[in-house]
PDB file of C-alpha atoms in Angstrom:
ATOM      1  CA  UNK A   1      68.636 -95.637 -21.386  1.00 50.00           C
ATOM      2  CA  UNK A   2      68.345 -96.519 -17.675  1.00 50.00           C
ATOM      3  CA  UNK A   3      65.338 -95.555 -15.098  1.00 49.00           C
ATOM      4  CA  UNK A   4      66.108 -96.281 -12.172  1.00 49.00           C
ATOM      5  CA  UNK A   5      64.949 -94.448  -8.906  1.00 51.00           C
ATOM      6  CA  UNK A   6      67.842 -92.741  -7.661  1.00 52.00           C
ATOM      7  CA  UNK A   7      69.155 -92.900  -3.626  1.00 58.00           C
ATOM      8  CA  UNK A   8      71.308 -90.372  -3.090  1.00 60.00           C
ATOM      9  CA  UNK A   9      74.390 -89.484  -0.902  1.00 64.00           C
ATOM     10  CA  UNK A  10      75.929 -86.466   0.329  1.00 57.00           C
ATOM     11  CA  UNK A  11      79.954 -86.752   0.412  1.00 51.00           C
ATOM     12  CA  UNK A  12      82.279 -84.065   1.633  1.00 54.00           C
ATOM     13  CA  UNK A  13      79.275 -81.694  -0.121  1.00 59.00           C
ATOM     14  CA  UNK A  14      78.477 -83.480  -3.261  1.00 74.00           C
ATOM     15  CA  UNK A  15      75.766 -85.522  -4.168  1.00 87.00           C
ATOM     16  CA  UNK A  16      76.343 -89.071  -5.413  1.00 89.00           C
ATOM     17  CA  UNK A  17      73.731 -91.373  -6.271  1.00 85.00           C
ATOM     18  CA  UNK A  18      74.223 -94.707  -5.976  1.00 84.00           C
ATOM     19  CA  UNK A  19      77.729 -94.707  -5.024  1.00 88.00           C
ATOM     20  CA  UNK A  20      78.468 -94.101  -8.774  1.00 93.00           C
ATOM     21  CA  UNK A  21      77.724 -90.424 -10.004  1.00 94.00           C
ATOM     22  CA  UNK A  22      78.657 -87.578  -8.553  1.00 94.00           C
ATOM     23  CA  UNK A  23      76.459 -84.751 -10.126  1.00 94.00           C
ATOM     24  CA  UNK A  24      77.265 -81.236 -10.816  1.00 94.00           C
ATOM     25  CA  UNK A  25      75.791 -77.929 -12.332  1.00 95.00           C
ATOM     26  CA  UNK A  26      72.376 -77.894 -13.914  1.00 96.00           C
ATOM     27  CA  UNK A  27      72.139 -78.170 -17.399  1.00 97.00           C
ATOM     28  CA  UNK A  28      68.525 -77.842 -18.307  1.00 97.00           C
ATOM     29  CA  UNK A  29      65.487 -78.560 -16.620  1.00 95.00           C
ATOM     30  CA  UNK A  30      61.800 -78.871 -17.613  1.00 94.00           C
ATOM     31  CA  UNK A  31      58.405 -79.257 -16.174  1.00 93.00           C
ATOM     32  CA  UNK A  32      59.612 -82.976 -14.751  1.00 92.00           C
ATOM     33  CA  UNK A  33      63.110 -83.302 -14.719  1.00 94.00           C
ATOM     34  CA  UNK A  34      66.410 -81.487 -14.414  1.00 94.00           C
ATOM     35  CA  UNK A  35      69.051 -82.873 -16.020  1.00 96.00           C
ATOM     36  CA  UNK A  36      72.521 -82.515 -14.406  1.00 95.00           C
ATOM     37  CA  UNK A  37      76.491 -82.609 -15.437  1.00 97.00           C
ATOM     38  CA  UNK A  38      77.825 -85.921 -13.726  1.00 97.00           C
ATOM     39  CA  UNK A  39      80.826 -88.026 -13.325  1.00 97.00           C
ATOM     40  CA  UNK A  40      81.193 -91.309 -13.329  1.00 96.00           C
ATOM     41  CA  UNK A  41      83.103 -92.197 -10.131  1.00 95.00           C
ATOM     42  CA  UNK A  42      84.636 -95.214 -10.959  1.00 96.00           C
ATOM     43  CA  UNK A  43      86.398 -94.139 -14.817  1.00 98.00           C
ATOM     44  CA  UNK A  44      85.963 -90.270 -14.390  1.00 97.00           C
ATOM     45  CA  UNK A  45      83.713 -90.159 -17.588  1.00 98.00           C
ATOM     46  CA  UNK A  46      81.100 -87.248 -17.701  1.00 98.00           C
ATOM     47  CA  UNK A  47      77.393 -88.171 -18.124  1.00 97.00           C
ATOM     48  CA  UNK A  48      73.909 -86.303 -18.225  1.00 97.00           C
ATOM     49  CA  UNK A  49      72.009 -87.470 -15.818  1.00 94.00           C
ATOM     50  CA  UNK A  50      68.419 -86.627 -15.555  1.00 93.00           C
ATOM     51  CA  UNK A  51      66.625 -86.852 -12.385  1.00 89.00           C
ATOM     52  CA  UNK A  52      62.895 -86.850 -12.656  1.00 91.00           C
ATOM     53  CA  UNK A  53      60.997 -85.132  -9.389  1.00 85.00           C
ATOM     54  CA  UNK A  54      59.621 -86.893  -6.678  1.00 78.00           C
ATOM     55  CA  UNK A  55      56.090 -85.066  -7.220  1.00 70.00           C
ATOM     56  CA  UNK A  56      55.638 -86.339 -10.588  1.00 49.00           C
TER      57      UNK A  56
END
């Protein structure tokens, strides 16, 4: 699994992060992280993709 920090866009509404992911609704979140519906922008695959708080 990849950590990476996570620079994010906004496009036409939507966040992508790094160009790649374009993330959608929430599907669980925790005292840390949420974890998020994406899609892969390049082959249209859905992902999770957790994003872990700046505060933590």
């Amino acid at each position: 699994m990849e950590e990476v920090a996570a620079p994010s866009t906004t496009v036409e509404g939507r966040s992508v992060l790094h160009g790649r992911y374009e993330l959608g609704r929430v599907l669980g979140e925790g005292t840390f992280a949420k974890v998020y519906l994406a899609r892969n922008l390049r082959n249209g695959k859905n992902v999770a993709m957790k994003v872990v708080g700046k505060e933590k």
